[in-house]
Tab-separated table of C-alpha atoms (C1' of nucleotides) in Angstrom:
chain	number	residue	atom	x	y	z
A	1	MET	CA	-14.823	-12.964	-17.445
A	2	ARG	CA	-12.002	-11.350	-15.548
A	3	ILE	CA	-12.380	-11.394	-11.987
A	4	GLU	CA	-11.927	-7.464	-10.274
A	5	ARG	CA	-10.089	-7.130	-7.306
A	6	ALA	CA	-12.296	-6.270	-4.752
A	7	ARG	CA	-11.949	-2.764	-3.593
A	8	GLY	CA	-10.245	-1.137	-1.595
A	9	THR	CA	-6.673	-3.948	-1.988
A	10	ARG	CA	-4.022	-3.687	-3.671
A	11	ASP	CA	-1.625	-6.083	-5.715
A	12	PHE	CA	2.038	-5.802	-4.874
A	13	LEU	CA	4.347	-6.440	-7.628
A	14	PRO	CA	7.749	-8.226	-7.538
A	15	LYS	CA	9.004	-4.665	-7.329
A	16	GLU	CA	7.104	-2.438	-5.035
A	17	MET	CA	7.055	-6.194	-2.449
A	18	ARG	CA	11.056	-5.320	-2.672
A	19	LYS	CA	10.614	-1.481	-1.769
A	20	ARG	CA	7.770	-2.638	1.022
A	21	ARG	CA	10.555	-5.604	2.206
A	22	ILE	CA	13.405	-2.594	2.968
A	23	MET	CA	11.569	-0.811	5.422
A	24	GLU	CA	10.042	-2.974	6.717
A	25	GLU	CA	13.339	-4.409	8.182
A	26	ARG	CA	14.780	-1.025	8.858
A	27	MET	CA	11.499	-0.569	11.458
A	28	ARG	CA	11.731	-4.171	12.459
A	29	ASP	CA	15.690	-3.593	12.733
A	30	ILE	CA	15.125	-0.213	15.286
A	31	ALA	CA	12.429	-2.134	17.671
A	32	GLU	CA	14.639	-4.553	18.438
A	33	ARG	CA	17.611	-2.733	18.911
A	34	TRP	CA	14.879	-1.286	20.924
A	35	GLY	CA	14.356	-3.780	22.463
A	36	TYR	CA	10.585	-4.822	21.331
A	37	GLU	CA	9.768	-8.723	20.857
A	38	GLU	CA	7.944	-9.207	17.865
A	39	ILE	CA	4.362	-10.596	18.350
A	40	ARG	CA	1.179	-11.272	15.987
A	41	THR	CA	-2.047	-12.236	16.279
A	42	PRO	CA	-5.135	-13.191	14.095
A	43	THR	CA	-6.089	-11.664	11.361
A	44	PHE	CA	-10.115	-12.667	12.940
A	45	GLU	CA	-11.186	-11.724	15.830
A	46	ARG	CA	-14.986	-11.518	17.764
A	47	ALA	CA	-16.661	-8.612	16.918
A	48	GLU	CA	-16.684	-7.788	21.214
A	49	LEU	CA	-13.312	-7.343	21.435
A	50	PHE	CA	-13.177	-4.195	18.897
A	51	THR	CA	-16.661	-2.696	20.128
A	52	GLN	CA	-15.810	-3.001	23.320
A	53	LYS	CA	-12.711	-0.644	23.061
A	54	SER	CA	-14.159	1.504	20.849
A	55	GLY	CA	-18.233	1.258	21.187
A	56	GLN	CA	-20.714	0.129	18.216
A	57	ALA	CA	-19.961	2.577	16.049
A	58	ILE	CA	-17.010	0.704	14.944
A	59	LEU	CA	-19.273	-1.909	13.563
A	60	LYS	CA	-19.834	0.042	10.442
A	61	GLU	CA	-16.536	0.511	9.190
A	62	MET	CA	-15.570	-3.457	10.329
A	63	TYR	CA	-15.231	-6.180	8.206
A	64	GLU	CA	-17.482	-8.751	10.442
A	65	PHE	CA	-19.870	-11.177	10.255
A	66	ARG	CA	-20.721	-14.893	11.100
A	67	ASP	CA	-19.109	-18.027	10.598
A	68	LYS	CA	-20.940	-21.695	10.424
A	69	GLY	CA	-20.859	-21.702	14.630
A	70	ASP	CA	-22.663	-18.115	14.751
A	71	ARG	CA	-20.114	-17.382	16.713
A	72	HIS	CA	-19.485	-12.641	16.567
A	73	LEU	CA	-16.500	-11.342	14.382
A	74	ALA	CA	-14.478	-9.837	12.757
A	75	LEU	CA	-11.048	-8.971	10.615
A	76	ARG	CA	-9.124	-6.302	12.525
A	77	PRO	CA	-9.488	-3.193	12.124
A	78	GLU	CA	-6.235	-1.972	14.398
A	79	LEU	CA	-3.683	-3.797	16.420
A	80	THR	CA	-3.756	-2.341	19.975
A	81	ALA	CA	-7.275	-4.176	21.216
A	82	PRO	CA	-5.877	-7.552	19.705
A	83	VAL	CA	-2.165	-7.205	21.057
A	84	ILE	CA	-3.576	-6.249	24.680
A	85	ARG	CA	-6.812	-8.831	24.713
A	86	MET	CA	-3.530	-11.393	24.286
A	87	TYR	CA	-1.426	-9.973	26.499
A	88	ILE	CA	-4.021	-11.099	28.879
A	89	ASN	CA	-4.696	-14.322	27.899
A	90	GLU	CA	-0.738	-14.734	27.080
A	91	LEU	CA	1.205	-12.763	28.333
A	92	LYS	CA	0.905	-11.876	31.578
A	93	MET	CA	2.887	-13.462	33.824
A	94	THR	CA	6.151	-11.640	31.611
A	95	PRO	CA	8.077	-9.308	33.530
A	96	LYS	CA	6.999	-5.332	32.764
A	97	PRO	CA	7.316	-3.506	30.922
A	98	THR	CA	6.423	-6.361	28.376
A	99	LYS	CA	7.554	-4.516	25.229
A	100	VAL	CA	6.043	-5.649	21.940
A	101	TYR	CA	5.929	-5.117	18.424
A	102	TYR	CA	3.945	-6.254	15.434
A	103	PHE	CA	3.477	-5.742	11.390
A	104	GLY	CA	-0.462	-6.666	10.540
A	105	ASN	CA	-2.555	-6.313	7.827
A	106	CYS	CA	-6.214	-4.430	8.958
A	107	PHE	CA	-9.561	-4.065	7.664
A	108	ARG	CA	-11.804	-1.096	7.072
A	109	TYR	CA	-14.927	-0.179	4.990
A	110	GLU	CA	-13.849	2.327	4.147
A	111	GLU	CA	-13.639	4.798	1.124
A	112	PRO	CA	-11.039	4.156	-0.574
A	113	GLN	CA	-8.828	7.276	-0.820
A	114	LYS	CA	-5.244	8.677	-1.188
A	115	ALA	CA	-3.029	6.588	0.283
A	116	ARG	CA	-6.013	5.417	2.241
A	117	TYR	CA	-7.024	1.777	1.907
A	118	ARG	CA	-9.868	-0.826	2.541
A	119	GLU	CA	-6.966	-3.301	3.596
A	120	PHE	CA	-4.006	-1.454	4.876
A	121	TRP	CA	-1.000	-2.331	7.457
A	122	GLN	CA	-0.412	-1.110	10.525
A	123	PHE	CA	3.416	-1.130	11.996
A	124	GLY	CA	3.252	-0.558	16.207
A	125	THR	CA	4.796	-0.786	19.940
A	126	GLU	CA	3.419	-0.954	22.904
A	127	ILE	CA	4.563	-0.636	26.577
A	128	ILE	CA	2.186	-2.918	28.438
A	129	GLY	CA	2.665	-1.458	32.650
A	130	SER	CA	3.640	1.586	31.928
A	131	ASP	CA	2.242	4.896	30.670
A	132	ARG	CA	4.692	6.896	32.371
A	133	PRO	CA	6.555	9.739	31.115
A	134	GLU	CA	9.400	7.629	30.579
A	135	ALA	CA	7.526	5.538	28.480
A	136	GLN	CA	5.486	7.422	27.217
A	137	ALA	CA	9.210	9.422	25.756
A	138	GLU	CA	10.710	6.668	24.686
A	139	LEU	CA	8.343	5.489	22.353
A	140	ILE	CA	7.685	9.161	20.511
A	141	ALA	CA	11.506	8.801	20.256
A	142	LEU	CA	11.406	5.676	19.003
A	143	ALA	CA	8.266	6.669	15.960
A	144	PHE	CA	10.496	9.426	15.364
A	145	HIS	CA	13.976	7.226	14.811
A	146	ILE	CA	12.298	4.512	12.877
A	147	LEU	CA	11.288	7.730	10.738
A	148	LYS	CA	13.640	9.826	10.101
A	149	SER	CA	15.535	5.607	9.354
A	150	LEU	CA	12.827	5.667	6.424
A	151	GLY	CA	13.698	9.475	5.831
A	152	VAL	CA	10.216	10.543	6.530
A	153	LYS	CA	10.478	14.453	7.649
A	154	ALA	CA	8.134	13.996	10.239
A	155	GLU	CA	5.486	16.612	12.842
A	156	LEU	CA	4.792	15.590	15.954
A	157	HIS	CA	1.927	16.646	18.022
A	158	VAL	CA	1.822	15.701	21.778
A	159	GLY	CA	-1.165	16.542	23.793
A	160	HIS	CA	-2.735	15.120	27.122
A	161	VAL	CA	-5.864	13.928	27.239
A	162	GLY	CA	-5.702	13.932	31.050
A	163	LEU	CA	-5.659	17.636	30.943
A	164	ILE	CA	-9.506	18.047	30.553
A	165	ARG	CA	-10.164	15.221	31.042
A	166	GLU	CA	-8.768	15.855	34.853
A	167	ARG	CA	-11.091	19.402	34.543
A	168	LEU	CA	-14.014	18.088	33.425
A	169	ARG	CA	-14.484	16.062	35.941
A	170	VAL	CA	-14.077	18.573	38.268
A	171	LEU	CA	-17.487	19.873	37.038
A	172	HIS	CA	-19.121	16.968	38.038
A	173	ALA	CA	-19.367	16.155	34.746
A	174	ASP	CA	-19.931	11.865	34.195
A	175	GLU	CA	-17.231	9.308	31.525
A	176	GLU	CA	-20.008	10.095	28.368
A	177	GLN	CA	-20.531	13.201	28.793
A	178	ILE	CA	-16.345	13.637	29.665
A	179	ASN	CA	-16.176	11.388	26.149
A	180	THR	CA	-18.604	13.792	24.267
A	181	VAL	CA	-16.485	16.988	24.574
A	182	MET	CA	-13.479	15.221	23.790
A	183	ARG	CA	-14.619	14.190	20.367
A	184	LEU	CA	-16.375	17.231	20.014
A	185	MET	CA	-12.965	19.474	20.856
A	186	ASP	CA	-10.938	17.252	18.596
A	187	LYS	CA	-13.297	18.783	15.666
A	188	GLY	CA	-13.188	22.441	16.805
A	189	GLU	CA	-16.403	22.724	18.172
A	190	ARG	CA	-16.149	25.316	20.576
A	191	GLU	CA	-20.292	26.042	20.683
A	192	ALA	CA	-21.182	21.876	20.359
A	193	VAL	CA	-19.119	21.868	22.644
A	194	ILE	CA	-20.837	24.100	25.225
A	195	GLU	CA	-23.943	22.863	24.299
A	196	SER	CA	-23.098	19.517	25.391
A	197	MET	CA	-22.889	19.873	28.790
A	198	ASP	CA	-25.577	21.320	32.372
A	199	GLU	CA	-26.605	24.988	31.439
A	200	ARG	CA	-25.356	25.777	34.282
A	201	LYS	CA	-22.223	24.776	33.311
A	202	ARG	CA	-21.509	26.904	30.599
A	203	ASP	CA	-20.571	29.571	31.435
A	204	GLU	CA	-17.539	27.659	33.203
A	205	ILE	CA	-16.784	25.420	30.096
A	206	GLY	CA	-16.634	28.251	28.098
A	207	TYR	CA	-13.745	29.949	30.649
A	208	LEU	CA	-12.441	26.717	30.593
A	209	LEU	CA	-12.343	25.711	26.859
A	210	ASP	CA	-10.826	29.959	26.349
A	211	GLY	CA	-8.193	29.615	28.435
A	212	LEU	CA	-7.012	25.947	26.473
A	213	SER	CA	-7.274	26.975	22.817
A	214	ASP	CA	-5.037	29.925	24.699
A	215	LEU	CA	-2.869	27.051	26.324
A	216	ILE	CA	-2.709	25.411	22.669
A	217	ASP	CA	-2.469	28.370	20.575
A	218	SER	CA	0.376	29.734	22.738
A	219	LYS	CA	2.938	26.038	22.312
A	220	ASP	CA	4.741	27.527	24.971
A	221	LYS	CA	5.789	25.718	27.700
A	222	ASP	CA	5.196	28.464	30.182
A	223	ALA	CA	1.863	28.325	29.300
A	224	PHE	CA	1.098	25.855	32.251
A	225	LYS	CA	1.659	28.661	34.206
A	226	GLU	CA	-0.304	30.738	33.682
A	227	ALA	CA	-3.476	28.575	32.486
A	228	ARG	CA	-2.259	27.125	35.931
A	229	ASP	CA	-3.171	30.705	37.819
A	230	ARG	CA	-6.230	31.270	36.432
A	231	ASN	CA	-7.281	27.786	36.545
A	232	ILE	CA	-7.956	26.384	33.837
A	233	ILE	CA	-5.585	23.199	34.778
A	234	ALA	CA	-6.220	22.625	38.325
A	235	SER	CA	-2.562	23.470	40.464
A	236	ASP	CA	-2.019	19.262	41.600
A	237	SER	CA	-2.826	18.618	37.944
A	238	ASN	CA	-1.154	15.099	37.609
A	239	ALA	CA	-1.024	15.745	33.811
A	240	LEU	CA	0.191	19.249	33.811
A	241	GLN	CA	3.638	17.187	35.723
A	242	GLU	CA	3.428	14.071	33.649
A	243	LEU	CA	3.435	16.647	30.235
A	244	GLU	CA	5.924	18.973	31.420
A	245	LEU	CA	8.258	16.165	31.981
A	246	LEU	CA	7.085	14.432	29.227
A	247	LEU	CA	8.739	17.190	27.326
A	248	GLU	CA	11.207	17.903	29.152
A	249	LEU	CA	12.622	14.296	28.689
A	250	LEU	CA	11.686	14.263	25.082
A	251	GLU	CA	14.187	17.295	24.502
A	252	TYR	CA	16.984	14.665	26.033
A	253	TYR	CA	16.170	12.065	23.323
A	254	GLY	CA	16.225	15.279	20.808
A	255	VAL	CA	12.561	14.998	19.806
A	256	ASP	CA	10.895	18.249	17.754
A	257	TYR	CA	7.252	18.406	19.563
A	258	THR	CA	4.690	21.004	18.920
A	259	LEU	CA	2.224	20.616	21.954
A	260	ASN	CA	-1.414	20.441	20.974
A	261	LEU	CA	-3.607	19.694	23.383
A	262	GLY	CA	-6.568	19.735	21.012
A	263	ILE	CA	-6.183	16.215	20.028
A	264	ALA	CA	-8.238	13.542	20.985
A	265	ARG	CA	-7.272	10.912	18.799
A	266	GLY	CA	-11.093	10.487	18.734
A	267	LEU	CA	-11.014	7.966	20.471
A	268	ASP	CA	-12.362	6.981	24.155
A	269	TYR	CA	-9.656	4.987	26.218
A	270	TYR	CA	-7.232	6.715	25.264
A	271	THR	CA	-6.668	7.910	29.668
A	272	GLY	CA	-3.225	10.193	29.661
A	273	MET	CA	-0.331	11.297	26.499
A	274	VAL	CA	-1.498	11.273	22.976
A	275	PHE	CA	0.337	12.200	19.623
A	276	GLU	CA	-0.201	11.768	15.757
A	277	ILE	CA	3.078	12.429	13.643
A	278	TYR	CA	1.882	13.841	10.211
A	279	GLU	CA	4.378	13.847	7.152
A	280	ALA	CA	5.625	17.579	6.511
A	281	GLY	CA	5.856	16.899	2.923
A	282	GLY	CA	3.042	16.804	1.937
A	283	LYS	CA	3.256	13.985	-0.211
A	284	LEU	CA	0.039	12.721	1.648
A	285	GLY	CA	-2.956	15.180	0.534
A	286	ALA	CA	-5.529	15.032	2.760
A	287	GLN	CA	-4.499	11.309	4.937
A	288	ASN	CA	-0.650	12.836	6.206
A	289	GLN	CA	-1.694	11.243	9.412
A	290	ILE	CA	1.211	8.541	9.147
A	291	CYS	CA	1.045	7.827	12.954
A	292	GLY	CA	-0.935	7.824	15.972
A	293	GLY	CA	-0.832	6.810	19.646
A	294	GLY	CA	-1.100	7.613	23.357
A	295	SER	CA	-1.617	6.335	26.650
A	296	TYR	CA	-4.540	3.684	27.507
A	297	ARG	CA	-5.316	1.141	29.978
A	298	LEU	CA	-7.538	-1.244	27.888
A	299	ALA	CA	-6.637	-4.231	29.349
A	300	LYS	CA	-9.660	-4.428	32.459
A	301	LEU	CA	-11.694	-4.100	29.952
A	302	PHE	CA	-10.910	-7.192	28.648
A	303	GLY	CA	-10.972	-8.430	32.159
A	304	GLY	CA	-7.733	-8.098	33.273
A	305	ASP	CA	-5.877	-5.726	35.959
A	306	ASP	CA	-5.810	-2.521	34.857
A	307	ILE	CA	-2.713	-1.972	33.349
A	308	PRO	CA	-1.127	1.070	32.187
A	309	SER	CA	0.083	1.050	28.376
A	310	THR	CA	1.153	3.198	25.842
A	311	GLY	CA	1.508	1.879	21.979
A	312	PHE	CA	1.414	3.654	18.587
A	313	ALA	CA	0.606	3.208	15.272
A	314	PHE	CA	1.937	3.853	11.876
A	315	GLY	CA	0.066	4.024	8.667
A	316	VAL	CA	2.445	1.752	6.573
A	317	ASP	CA	0.175	2.135	2.826
A	318	ARG	CA	0.950	6.106	3.955
A	319	LEU	CA	4.705	5.519	4.544
A	320	GLU	CA	5.422	3.628	1.428
A	321	GLU	CA	3.918	6.811	-0.717
A	322	ILE	CA	6.491	9.154	1.213
A	323	PHE	CA	9.508	6.520	1.345
A	324	SER	CA	11.922	6.165	-1.716
A	325	VAL	CA	14.542	3.872	-2.385
A	326	ASP	CA	17.005	4.037	-5.548
A	327	ASP	CA	15.650	2.151	-8.318
A	328	LYS	CA	19.038	-0.206	-8.722
A	329	ASP	CA	18.243	-1.414	-5.024
A	330	LEU	CA	14.994	-2.354	-6.393
A	331	GLU	CA	16.928	-4.489	-8.212
A	332	ARG	CA	17.684	-7.824	-7.999
A	333	ARG	CA	20.705	-9.160	-10.386
A	334	GLY	CA	21.358	-13.179	-10.332
A	335	VAL	CA	23.335	-15.376	-11.933
A	336	VAL	CA	21.231	-17.461	-15.189
A	337	VAL	CA	22.747	-20.832	-15.516
A	338	VAL	CA	22.385	-21.193	-19.237
A	339	PRO	CA	22.210	-24.767	-20.642
A	340	ILE	CA	23.762	-25.849	-24.324
A	341	ARG	CA	21.310	-28.539	-25.303
A	342	ASP	CA	23.156	-30.263	-27.522
A	343	LYS	CA	21.688	-34.341	-29.017
A	344	ASP	CA	23.819	-36.066	-28.046
A	345	ALA	CA	24.778	-35.099	-24.683
A	346	ASP	CA	21.236	-33.364	-23.712
A	347	ARG	CA	21.211	-34.800	-20.625
A	348	GLU	CA	24.539	-34.873	-19.427
A	349	VAL	CA	24.553	-30.996	-19.959
A	350	MET	CA	21.020	-30.759	-17.755
A	351	LYS	CA	22.773	-32.267	-15.018
A	352	ALA	CA	25.353	-30.769	-14.467
A	353	ALA	CA	23.680	-27.140	-14.936
A	354	ILE	CA	21.283	-28.502	-12.514
A	355	GLU	CA	24.609	-29.420	-10.276
A	356	ILE	CA	25.645	-25.788	-10.468
A	357	ALA	CA	23.088	-23.436	-9.924
A	358	SER	CA	22.136	-25.686	-7.297
A	359	ARG	CA	25.653	-25.015	-5.483
A	360	LEU	CA	25.055	-20.906	-7.269
A	361	ARG	CA	21.935	-20.840	-5.291
A	362	GLU	CA	23.712	-21.903	-1.996
A	363	PHE	CA	24.462	-17.677	-1.520
A	364	VAL	CA	23.083	-15.868	-4.633
A	365	PRO	CA	19.889	-15.113	-7.002
A	366	THR	CA	20.281	-17.903	-9.796
A	367	HIS	CA	18.280	-18.409	-12.945
A	368	ILE	CA	17.816	-21.905	-15.347
A	369	ASP	CA	16.200	-22.512	-17.937
A	370	LEU	CA	12.464	-23.582	-17.968
A	371	MET	CA	11.342	-23.639	-21.395
A	372	ASN	CA	13.745	-25.268	-23.722
A	373	ARG	CA	15.298	-22.290	-25.354
A	374	SER	CA	18.139	-21.580	-27.448
A	375	LEU	CA	21.482	-20.075	-25.882
A	376	SER	CA	19.923	-17.252	-27.432
A	377	ALA	CA	16.927	-17.434	-26.517
A	378	GLN	CA	18.410	-17.732	-23.041
A	379	LEU	CA	20.757	-15.073	-22.887
A	380	LYS	CA	18.378	-12.670	-24.331
A	381	TYR	CA	16.372	-13.548	-21.658
A	382	ALA	CA	19.315	-12.531	-19.261
A	383	ASN	CA	19.815	-9.128	-20.972
A	384	ALA	CA	15.764	-9.041	-19.931
A	385	HIS	CA	15.863	-9.847	-16.823
A	386	HIS	CA	19.596	-7.508	-16.121
A	387	ASP	CA	20.932	-10.337	-14.745
A	388	SER	CA	24.440	-10.006	-13.909
A	389	PHE	CA	26.369	-13.331	-15.032
A	390	ALA	CA	26.275	-16.298	-17.550
A	391	VAL	CA	26.823	-19.537	-16.892
A	392	LEU	CA	27.364	-21.299	-19.810
A	393	VAL	CA	27.551	-25.121	-19.949
A	394	GLY	CA	27.801	-27.287	-22.776
A	395	LYS	CA	29.380	-30.426	-23.893
A	396	ASN	CA	32.628	-28.391	-24.963
A	397	GLU	CA	32.639	-27.371	-21.313
A	398	LEU	CA	32.110	-30.843	-19.996
A	399	LYS	CA	35.282	-32.015	-21.987
A	400	GLU	CA	37.753	-29.690	-19.926
A	401	ALA	CA	35.501	-30.001	-17.164
A	402	LYS	CA	34.678	-26.081	-17.320
A	403	VAL	CA	31.784	-24.060	-17.681
A	404	THR	CA	32.455	-20.319	-19.201
A	405	LEU	CA	31.537	-17.786	-17.262
A	406	ARG	CA	30.152	-14.385	-19.208
A	407	ASN	CA	29.800	-10.970	-18.126
A	408	LEU	CA	26.521	-9.638	-19.259
A	409	ASN	CA	27.880	-6.051	-18.162
A	410	THR	CA	30.853	-6.139	-20.461
A	411	GLY	CA	30.507	-9.179	-22.475
A	412	GLU	CA	33.919	-10.873	-21.442
A	413	GLN	CA	34.520	-14.186	-20.984
A	414	GLU	CA	36.377	-16.963	-19.390
A	415	LYS	CA	36.263	-20.655	-18.989
A	416	ILE	CA	36.598	-21.370	-15.450
A	417	SER	CA	36.809	-24.828	-13.535
A	418	VAL	CA	33.012	-24.468	-11.324
A	419	ASP	CA	35.136	-24.289	-8.254
A	420	ASP	CA	36.935	-21.422	-9.727
A	421	LEU	CA	32.975	-19.656	-10.677
A	422	CYS	CA	31.594	-19.776	-7.631
A	423	ASP	CA	34.723	-18.073	-5.419
A	424	GLU	CA	34.104	-15.923	-8.250
A	425	ILE	CA	30.379	-15.180	-8.258
A	426	LYS	CA	30.392	-15.303	-3.913
A	427	GLY	CA	33.295	-12.491	-3.733
A	428	LEU	CA	30.163	-10.864	-6.177
A	429	PHE	CA	27.219	-10.220	-4.211
B	1	G	C1'	-22.136	8.917	4.291
B	2	C	C1'	-22.198	12.562	0.594
B	3	C	C1'	-19.162	15.055	-3.771
B	4	G	C1'	-15.945	16.084	-8.102
B	5	G	C1'	-13.096	13.485	-12.192
B	6	G	C1'	-11.862	9.153	-14.871
B	7	G	C1'	-11.968	3.079	-17.122
B	8	U	C1'	-10.167	0.987	-24.763
B	9	G	C1'	-4.696	-5.423	-25.158
B	10	U	C1'	0.587	-5.957	-19.879
B	11	G	C1'	1.900	-1.171	-19.564
B	12	G	C1'	1.476	3.987	-21.824
B	13	U	C1'	-2.177	5.713	-25.802
B	14	A	C1'	-5.096	7.781	-30.531
B	15	G	C1'	-10.500	7.859	-31.198
B	16	A	C1'	-15.597	12.471	-30.560
B	17	G	C1'	-22.508	7.636	-34.398
B	18	G	C1'	-19.943	4.351	-39.691
B	19	C	C1'	-14.235	0.430	-42.788
B	20	U	C1'	-11.009	-6.013	-39.972
B	21	A	C1'	-9.896	0.045	-33.675
B	22	U	C1'	-4.500	3.279	-34.246
B	23	C	C1'	0.513	3.308	-32.170
B	24	C	C1'	4.483	2.930	-28.854
B	25	C	C1'	6.112	-0.548	-24.957
B	26	U	C1'	5.283	-5.818	-23.219
B	27	G	C1'	4.670	-11.500	-23.597
B	28	G	C1'	5.436	-16.261	-27.409
B	29	G	C1'	8.107	-17.612	-31.248
B	30	G	C1'	12.200	-17.160	-35.954
B	31	A	C1'	15.313	-14.868	-39.088
B	32	C	C1'	20.327	-16.534	-35.443
B	33	U	C1'	21.338	-25.028	-34.293
B	34	G	C1'	27.494	-22.764	-29.653
B	35	U	C1'	27.051	-16.317	-27.534
B	36	G	C1'	22.069	-11.684	-25.428
B	37	G	C1'	20.138	-5.881	-26.322
B	38	A	C1'	20.390	-3.037	-32.803
B	39	U	C1'	17.352	-4.600	-37.013
B	40	C	C1'	12.914	-7.392	-39.543
B	41	C	C1'	9.217	-10.807	-39.837
B	42	C	C1'	5.354	-13.577	-38.275
B	43	U	C1'	2.087	-13.884	-33.629
B	44	A	C1'	-0.947	-13.011	-27.804
B	45	G	C1'	-3.929	-9.800	-26.265
B	46	A	C1'	-8.541	-5.260	-24.799
B	47	C	C1'	-13.386	-1.054	-25.818
B	48	C	C1'	-15.115	-2.665	-17.187
B	49	C	C1'	-20.313	-4.606	-16.608
B	50	G	C1'	-25.712	-5.089	-17.138
B	51	G	C1'	-29.616	-2.113	-20.006
B	52	G	C1'	-31.636	1.099	-23.096
B	53	U	C1'	-31.232	4.975	-28.124
B	54	U	C1'	-30.138	4.427	-33.110
B	55	C	C1'	-29.774	0.996	-39.421
B	56	G	C1'	-25.292	0.761	-37.355
B	57	A	C1'	-22.067	2.393	-30.256
B	58	A	C1'	-15.819	2.417	-27.718
B	59	U	C1'	-18.272	7.184	-28.434
B	60	C	C1'	-24.689	9.475	-26.487
B	61	C	C1'	-28.001	8.034	-22.086
B	62	C	C1'	-29.585	5.159	-17.296
B	63	G	C1'	-27.948	1.594	-13.582
B	64	G	C1'	-24.067	-1.173	-11.132
B	65	C	C1'	-18.800	-2.757	-10.616
B	66	C	C1'	-13.537	0.017	-10.522
B	67	C	C1'	-9.874	3.525	-10.257
B	68	C	C1'	-8.363	8.659	-9.026
B	69	G	C1'	-9.349	13.233	-5.609
B	70	G	C1'	-11.847	16.141	-2.047
B	71	C	C1'	-15.107	16.372	2.845
B	72	C	C1'	-15.917	13.442	7.535
B	73	C	C1'	-13.133	9.925	10.182
B	74	C	C1'	-8.817	7.567	10.468
B	75	A	C1'	-2.972	5.063	9.879
RNA sequence: GCCGGGGUGUGGUAGAGGCUAUCCCUGGGGACUGUGGAUCCCUAGACCCGGGUUCGAAUCCCGGCCCCGGCCCCA
């Protein structure tokens, strides 16, 4: 009976793995050069970690289960909460800001679609210890830089949940009401937002929402001043000052943005700047969001100090859909050592072949026959494999203490010593 | 959770109630016992699963599984 792959999961064949490896290395490389350090957290955590962050609703889209000790566990649906948990447990005493990055698989029980899987990979970074505009700007610039290195056409939307939260607080809305409003605003449901508020405040919130939507539509920084004049934004708004500084810093970094104050990211824990990046080339259909992030204060929720943080996560699988590399970069050319067996000299030939392969393996992908094949069959294999060179080792070569090096692309071949062989191959790989 | 389109060897396909299921590619071996890519031969390998209708099902019906895409949500 044939066993099917579990729904929403994938097998990665060698060629695809090479592509993913190239992407991964570029992302890692840039994060390292921006001064971030890699960390790794467990694949599963206590389920509360995620319900505390995102609410009970997330249970239905998590792989959660009880272990034999009746612990309530879950495969991680994302990595921000685990990273903050780790920080509180292990990294509290590191100098601030603590800058980390991660690359890991996450699991969500959702309907698979284009570039959406039940097991998927996220690459993300967190700045723990700062949610200041300087941190926000660096983080966004880093995300952009990575996307650029992958050749992704990206569109950045920047918002700030603080603007709206501040205003709602002035209306004496409680946190839960604020969260409800944020979610509805994210969906663009103006009427529902108004209905969710006290009747007494409906006129006020309607005025506020209309003002905010003007602000969103204008996408112009000058609109802030007007909004302030109309009392859409408080005159002493921290959020506004933060946002204005962020936008200025983004210009210094050379990052283009679109103001989008409608972003609430659907998550209650974001407290300040929020951003989303979309793929602009139309290669992803409905699932075109490739990155999301913002400023948040989660640490306190998990029993730590109330430390501000800023982070983002890429959907690596979505990036892979967009990212393209030359096919030739994905081919892994190597050398094949061909023992030419002979009844009289079988063992000597194999010994020599293995020794030569061992030396070549110091610096180049090297094959050696594992199927007791004839000379021509071994060469056929080398060809099918797109290997570049064959090193023929037979009793004729052994007599002269040499090997035959055959260039599989040109068909030229020569007899040379093993030392010369190594030197020549080394120069080519 | 809801909606639409699909599932035939490794991959790509033909097939529309009736012979041993077509073709291309692929794997293994050989023609070729010291020289590959061509050609030829041999060989391996499939109707997603379960039930139903029928003398007879890859084909029609039902359910499930999986894939592709859309809504919602998100990465």
